Tab-separated table of C-alpha atoms in Angstrom:
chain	number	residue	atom	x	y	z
Q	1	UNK	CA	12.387	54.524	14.355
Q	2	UNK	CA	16.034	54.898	13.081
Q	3	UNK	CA	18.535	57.014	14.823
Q	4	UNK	CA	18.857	60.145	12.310
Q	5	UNK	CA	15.765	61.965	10.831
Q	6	UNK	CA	16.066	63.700	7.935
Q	7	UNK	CA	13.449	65.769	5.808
Q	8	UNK	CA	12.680	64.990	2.155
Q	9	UNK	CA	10.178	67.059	0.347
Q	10	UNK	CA	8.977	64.053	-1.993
Q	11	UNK	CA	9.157	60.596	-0.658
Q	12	UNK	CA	9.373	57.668	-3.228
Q	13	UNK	CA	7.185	54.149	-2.694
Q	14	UNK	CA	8.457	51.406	-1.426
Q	15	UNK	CA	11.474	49.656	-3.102
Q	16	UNK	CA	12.548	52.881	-4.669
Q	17	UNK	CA	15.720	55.165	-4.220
Q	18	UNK	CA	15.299	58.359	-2.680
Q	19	UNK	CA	17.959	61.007	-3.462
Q	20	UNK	CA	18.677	63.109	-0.187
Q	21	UNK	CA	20.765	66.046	-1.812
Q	22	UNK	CA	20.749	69.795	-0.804
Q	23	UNK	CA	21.455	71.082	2.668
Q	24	UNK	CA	19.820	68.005	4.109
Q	25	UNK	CA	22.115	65.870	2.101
Q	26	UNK	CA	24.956	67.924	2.675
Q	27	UNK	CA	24.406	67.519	6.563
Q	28	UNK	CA	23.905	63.834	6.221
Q	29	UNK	CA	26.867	63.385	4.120
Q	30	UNK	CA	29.576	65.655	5.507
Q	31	UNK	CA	28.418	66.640	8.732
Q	32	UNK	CA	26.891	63.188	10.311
Q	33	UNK	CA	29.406	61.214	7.910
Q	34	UNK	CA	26.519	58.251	7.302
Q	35	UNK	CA	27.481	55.376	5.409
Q	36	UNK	CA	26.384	52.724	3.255
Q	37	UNK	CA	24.769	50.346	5.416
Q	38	UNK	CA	23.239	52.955	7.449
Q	39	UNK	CA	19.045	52.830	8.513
Q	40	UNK	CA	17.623	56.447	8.140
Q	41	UNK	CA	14.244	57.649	8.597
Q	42	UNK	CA	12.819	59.967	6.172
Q	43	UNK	CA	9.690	62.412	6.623
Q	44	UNK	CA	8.401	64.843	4.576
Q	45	UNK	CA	7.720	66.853	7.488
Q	46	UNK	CA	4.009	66.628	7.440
Q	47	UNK	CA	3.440	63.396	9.327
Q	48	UNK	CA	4.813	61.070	6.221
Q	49	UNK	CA	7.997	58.762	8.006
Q	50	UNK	CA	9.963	56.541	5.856
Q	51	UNK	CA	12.354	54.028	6.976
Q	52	UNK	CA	15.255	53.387	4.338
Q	53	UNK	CA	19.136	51.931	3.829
Q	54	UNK	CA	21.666	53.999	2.823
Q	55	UNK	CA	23.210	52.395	-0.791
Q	56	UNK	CA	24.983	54.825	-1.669
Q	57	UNK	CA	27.148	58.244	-0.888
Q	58	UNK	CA	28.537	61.433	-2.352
Q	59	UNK	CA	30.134	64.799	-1.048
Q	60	UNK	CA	26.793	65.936	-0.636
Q	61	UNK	CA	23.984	63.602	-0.971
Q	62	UNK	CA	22.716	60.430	-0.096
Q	63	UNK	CA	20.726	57.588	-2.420
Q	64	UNK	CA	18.215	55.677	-0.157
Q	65	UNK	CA	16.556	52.522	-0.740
Q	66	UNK	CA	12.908	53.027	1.082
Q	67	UNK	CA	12.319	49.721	2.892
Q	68	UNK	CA	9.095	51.164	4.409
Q	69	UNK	CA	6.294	53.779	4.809
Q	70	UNK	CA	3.999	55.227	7.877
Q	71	UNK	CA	1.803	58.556	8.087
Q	72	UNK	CA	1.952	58.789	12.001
Q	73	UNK	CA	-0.851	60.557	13.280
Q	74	UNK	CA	-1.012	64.304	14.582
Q	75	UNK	CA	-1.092	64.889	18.446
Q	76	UNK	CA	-4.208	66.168	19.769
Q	77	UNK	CA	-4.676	68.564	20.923
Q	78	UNK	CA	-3.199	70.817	18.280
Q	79	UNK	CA	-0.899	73.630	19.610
Q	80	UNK	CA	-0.431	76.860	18.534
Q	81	UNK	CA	2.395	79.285	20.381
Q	82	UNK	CA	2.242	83.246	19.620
Q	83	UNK	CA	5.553	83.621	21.415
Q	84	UNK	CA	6.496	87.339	21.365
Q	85	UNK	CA	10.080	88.478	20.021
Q	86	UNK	CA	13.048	87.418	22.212
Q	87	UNK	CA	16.015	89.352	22.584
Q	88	UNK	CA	17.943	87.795	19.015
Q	89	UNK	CA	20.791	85.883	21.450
Q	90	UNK	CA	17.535	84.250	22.592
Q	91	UNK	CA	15.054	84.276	19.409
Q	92	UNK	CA	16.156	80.809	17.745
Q	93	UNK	CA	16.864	78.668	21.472
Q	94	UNK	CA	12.920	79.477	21.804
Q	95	UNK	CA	11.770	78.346	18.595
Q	96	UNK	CA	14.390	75.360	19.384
Q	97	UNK	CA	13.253	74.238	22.271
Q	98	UNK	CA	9.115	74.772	22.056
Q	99	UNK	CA	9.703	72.854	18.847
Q	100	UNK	CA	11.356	70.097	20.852
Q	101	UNK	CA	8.607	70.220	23.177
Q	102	UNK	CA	6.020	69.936	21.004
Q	103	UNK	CA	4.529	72.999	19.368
Q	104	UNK	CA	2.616	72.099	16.289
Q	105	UNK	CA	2.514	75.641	15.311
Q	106	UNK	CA	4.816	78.807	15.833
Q	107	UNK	CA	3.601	82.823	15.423
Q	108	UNK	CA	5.916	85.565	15.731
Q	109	UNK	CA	4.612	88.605	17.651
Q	110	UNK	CA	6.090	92.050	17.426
Q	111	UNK	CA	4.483	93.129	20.395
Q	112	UNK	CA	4.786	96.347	21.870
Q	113	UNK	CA	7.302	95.533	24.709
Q	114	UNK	CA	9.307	93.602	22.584
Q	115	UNK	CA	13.097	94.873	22.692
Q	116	UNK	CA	13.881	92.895	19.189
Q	117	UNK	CA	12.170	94.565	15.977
Q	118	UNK	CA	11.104	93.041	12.916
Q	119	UNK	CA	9.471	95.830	11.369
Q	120	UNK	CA	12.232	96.040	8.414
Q	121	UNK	CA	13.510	92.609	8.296
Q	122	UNK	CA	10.500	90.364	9.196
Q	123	UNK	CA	11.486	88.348	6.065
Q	124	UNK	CA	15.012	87.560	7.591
Q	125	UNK	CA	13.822	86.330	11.066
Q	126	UNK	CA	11.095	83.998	9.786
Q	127	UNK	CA	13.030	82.752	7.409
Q	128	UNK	CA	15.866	81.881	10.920
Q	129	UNK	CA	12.962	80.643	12.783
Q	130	UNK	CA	11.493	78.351	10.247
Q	131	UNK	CA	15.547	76.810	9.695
Q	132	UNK	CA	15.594	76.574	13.201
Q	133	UNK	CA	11.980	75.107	13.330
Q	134	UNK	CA	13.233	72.610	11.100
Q	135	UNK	CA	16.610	71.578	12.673
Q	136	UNK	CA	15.241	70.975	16.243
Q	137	UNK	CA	12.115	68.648	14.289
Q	138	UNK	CA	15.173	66.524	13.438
Q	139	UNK	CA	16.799	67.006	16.534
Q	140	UNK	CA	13.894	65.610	18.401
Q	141	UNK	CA	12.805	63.023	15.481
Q	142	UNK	CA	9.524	64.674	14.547
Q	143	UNK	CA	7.248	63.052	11.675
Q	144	UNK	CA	5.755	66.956	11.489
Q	145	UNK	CA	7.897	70.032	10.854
Q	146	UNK	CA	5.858	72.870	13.146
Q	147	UNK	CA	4.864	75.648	10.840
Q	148	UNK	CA	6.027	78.849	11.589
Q	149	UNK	CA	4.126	82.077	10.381
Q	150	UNK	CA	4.660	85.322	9.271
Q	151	UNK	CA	5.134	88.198	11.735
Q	152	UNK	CA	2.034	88.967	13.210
Q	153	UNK	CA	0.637	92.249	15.305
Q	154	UNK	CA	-1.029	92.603	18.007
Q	155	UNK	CA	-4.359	92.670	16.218
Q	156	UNK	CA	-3.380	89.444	13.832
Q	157	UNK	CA	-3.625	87.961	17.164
Q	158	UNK	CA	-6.330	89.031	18.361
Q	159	UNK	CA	-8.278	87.515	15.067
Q	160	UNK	CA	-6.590	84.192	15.759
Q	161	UNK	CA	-7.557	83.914	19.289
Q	162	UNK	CA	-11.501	84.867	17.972
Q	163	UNK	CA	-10.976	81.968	15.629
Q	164	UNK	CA	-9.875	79.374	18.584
Q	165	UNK	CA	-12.607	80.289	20.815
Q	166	UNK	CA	-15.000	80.167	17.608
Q	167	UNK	CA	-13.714	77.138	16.558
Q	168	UNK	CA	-14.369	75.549	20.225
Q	169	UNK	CA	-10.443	75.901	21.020
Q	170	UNK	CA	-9.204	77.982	23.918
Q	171	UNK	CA	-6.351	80.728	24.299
Q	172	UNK	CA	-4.279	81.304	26.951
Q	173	UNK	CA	-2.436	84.444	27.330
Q	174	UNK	CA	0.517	83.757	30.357
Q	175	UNK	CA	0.431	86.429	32.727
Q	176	UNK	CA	2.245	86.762	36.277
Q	177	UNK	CA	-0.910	89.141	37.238
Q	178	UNK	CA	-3.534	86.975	36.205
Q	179	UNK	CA	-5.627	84.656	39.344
Q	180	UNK	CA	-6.473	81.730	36.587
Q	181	UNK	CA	-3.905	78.841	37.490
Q	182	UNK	CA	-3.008	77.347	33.952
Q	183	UNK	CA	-3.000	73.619	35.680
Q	184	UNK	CA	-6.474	74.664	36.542
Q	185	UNK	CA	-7.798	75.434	33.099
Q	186	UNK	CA	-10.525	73.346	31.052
Q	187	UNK	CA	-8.216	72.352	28.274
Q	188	UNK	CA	-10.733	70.548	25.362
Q	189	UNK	CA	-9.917	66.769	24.628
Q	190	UNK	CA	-9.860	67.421	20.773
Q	191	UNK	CA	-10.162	71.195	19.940
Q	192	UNK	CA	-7.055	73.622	19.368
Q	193	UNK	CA	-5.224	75.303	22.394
Q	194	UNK	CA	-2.970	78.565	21.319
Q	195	UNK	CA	-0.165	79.935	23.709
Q	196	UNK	CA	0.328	83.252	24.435
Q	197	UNK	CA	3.944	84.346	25.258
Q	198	UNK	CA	4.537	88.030	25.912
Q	199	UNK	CA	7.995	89.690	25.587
Q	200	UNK	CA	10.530	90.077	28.206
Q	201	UNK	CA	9.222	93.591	29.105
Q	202	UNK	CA	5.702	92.103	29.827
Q	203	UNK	CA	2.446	92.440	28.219
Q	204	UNK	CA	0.703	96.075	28.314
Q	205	UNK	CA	-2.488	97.119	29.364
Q	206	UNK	CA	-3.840	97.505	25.908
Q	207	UNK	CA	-2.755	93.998	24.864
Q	208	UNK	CA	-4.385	92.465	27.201
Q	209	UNK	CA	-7.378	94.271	26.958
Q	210	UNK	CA	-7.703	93.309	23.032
Q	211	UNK	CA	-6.788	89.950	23.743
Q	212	UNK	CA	-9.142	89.496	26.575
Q	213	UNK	CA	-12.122	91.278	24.640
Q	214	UNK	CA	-11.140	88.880	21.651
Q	215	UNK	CA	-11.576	85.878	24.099
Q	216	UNK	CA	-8.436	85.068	26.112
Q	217	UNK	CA	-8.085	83.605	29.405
Q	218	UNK	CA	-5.393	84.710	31.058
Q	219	UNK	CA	-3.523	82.453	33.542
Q	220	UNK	CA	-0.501	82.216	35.416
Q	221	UNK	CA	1.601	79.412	34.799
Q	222	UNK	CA	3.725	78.125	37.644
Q	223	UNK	CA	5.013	80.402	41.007
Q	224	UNK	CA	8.220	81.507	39.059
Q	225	UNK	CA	8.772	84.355	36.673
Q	226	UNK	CA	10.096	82.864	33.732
Q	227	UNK	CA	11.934	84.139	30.507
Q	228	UNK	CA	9.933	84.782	27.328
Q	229	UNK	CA	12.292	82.642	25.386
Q	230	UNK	CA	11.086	79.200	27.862
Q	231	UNK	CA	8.415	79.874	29.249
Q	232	UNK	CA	6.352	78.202	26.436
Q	233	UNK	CA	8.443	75.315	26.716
Q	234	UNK	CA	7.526	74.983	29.952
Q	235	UNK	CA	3.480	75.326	28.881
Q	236	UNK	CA	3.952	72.675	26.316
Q	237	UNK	CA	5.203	70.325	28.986
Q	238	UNK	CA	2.648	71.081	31.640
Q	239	UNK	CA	-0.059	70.477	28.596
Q	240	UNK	CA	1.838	67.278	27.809
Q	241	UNK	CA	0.648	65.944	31.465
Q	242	UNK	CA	-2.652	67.662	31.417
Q	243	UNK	CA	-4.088	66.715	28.126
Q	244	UNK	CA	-3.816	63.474	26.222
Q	245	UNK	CA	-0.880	64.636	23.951
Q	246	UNK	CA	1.693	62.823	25.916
């Protein structure tokens, strides 16, 4: 794989010029001042990757001739993170760095500890996540862009861990009270595994009661207390060594 990673919505066959124009463009262009001459990968962000030569350059865009095409596969287990809201100083480095890690999914929880509020500008903080989603993908060189969803409640989350567990998938809520070691967990070979990251404040009794009666195990991840904002970062690696996704 090239060097630089950059995300193109609609990727042309092989032999044909891709136009990399917009903020992507604009980054490769003026930021990363790439040249004609230059190998970039392409992805669409869904697991399409693309390796092409720069021919040509502008202010903001790039023309690229694709020299040639992959769909790399997904990592299995799939992984979902319901990471509840950081302080803001700390809500995009989390989405940053579980996306460099490895999360193939990202849900924003407004949970009832949380000290940051979406409630009247849910739009706005999505909309920063999925940017920052997107910027640590290239960062890291990812074929697949993780998807982040809308702001979710309590009981939105309680319906997707009854899903998981339905769908033969397991959720793990992380919790310093809990007796379950996560390294200790049956994690399935193929099935989906969903995170559970509770705010800074901790999660209440109620939350863990719905999540529990919904079908959460609750486990504690290492012997250190660890921020909300990386401690699903460090999950993603520990599932990195326990499962086959590494």
């Amino acid at each position: 794989m090239a060097a630089t990673v950059f995300y193109l919505d609609d990727i042309p066959p092989v032999g044909a010029v891709a136009v990399l124009d917009g903020p992507e463009g604009r980054h490769a262009a003026t930021v990363r001042r790439i040249r004609v001459g230059e190998p970039i990968t392409l992805s669409d962000g869904a697991g399409l990757l693309a390796e092409s030569e720069v021919v040509a350059t502008g202010r903001d865009r790039l023309d690229l001739r694709v020299l040639d095409r992959v769909l790399a596969p997904p990592v299995s287990p799939a992984v979902t993170v319901v990471q509840a809201l950081p302080k803001s100083d700390r809500s995009e480095l989390a989405v940053e760095l579980m996306t460099e890690a490895g999360a193939d999914a990202i849900v924003p929880w407004q949970a009832a500890r949380c000290v940051a509020n979406w409630e009247t500008k849910a739009r706005k903080g999505v909309d920063k996540w999925r940017a920052a989603a997107r910027s640590a993908a290239r960062q890291s060189r990812r074929a697949y862009i993780p998807e982040v969803a809308d702001l979710h409640r309590t009981a939105d989350v309680a319906e997707l861990v009854r899903k998981t567990v339905a769908d033969n998938g397991i959720a793990i809520a992380l919790h310093e009270s809990a007796t379950a070691r996560f390294a200790e967990l049956a994690f399935p070979p193929t099935a989906p595994i969903v995170l559970i990251v509770g705010p800074e404040g901790g999660l209440d009794d109620s939350e863990l009661d719905a999540l529990t009666a919904a079908g959460a195990t609750v486990a504690l991840l290492g012997p250190t207390v660890l921020r909300t904002s990386t401690a699903a970062t460090v999950a993603l690696g520990a599932l990195g060594a326990l499962t086959s996704r590494w």
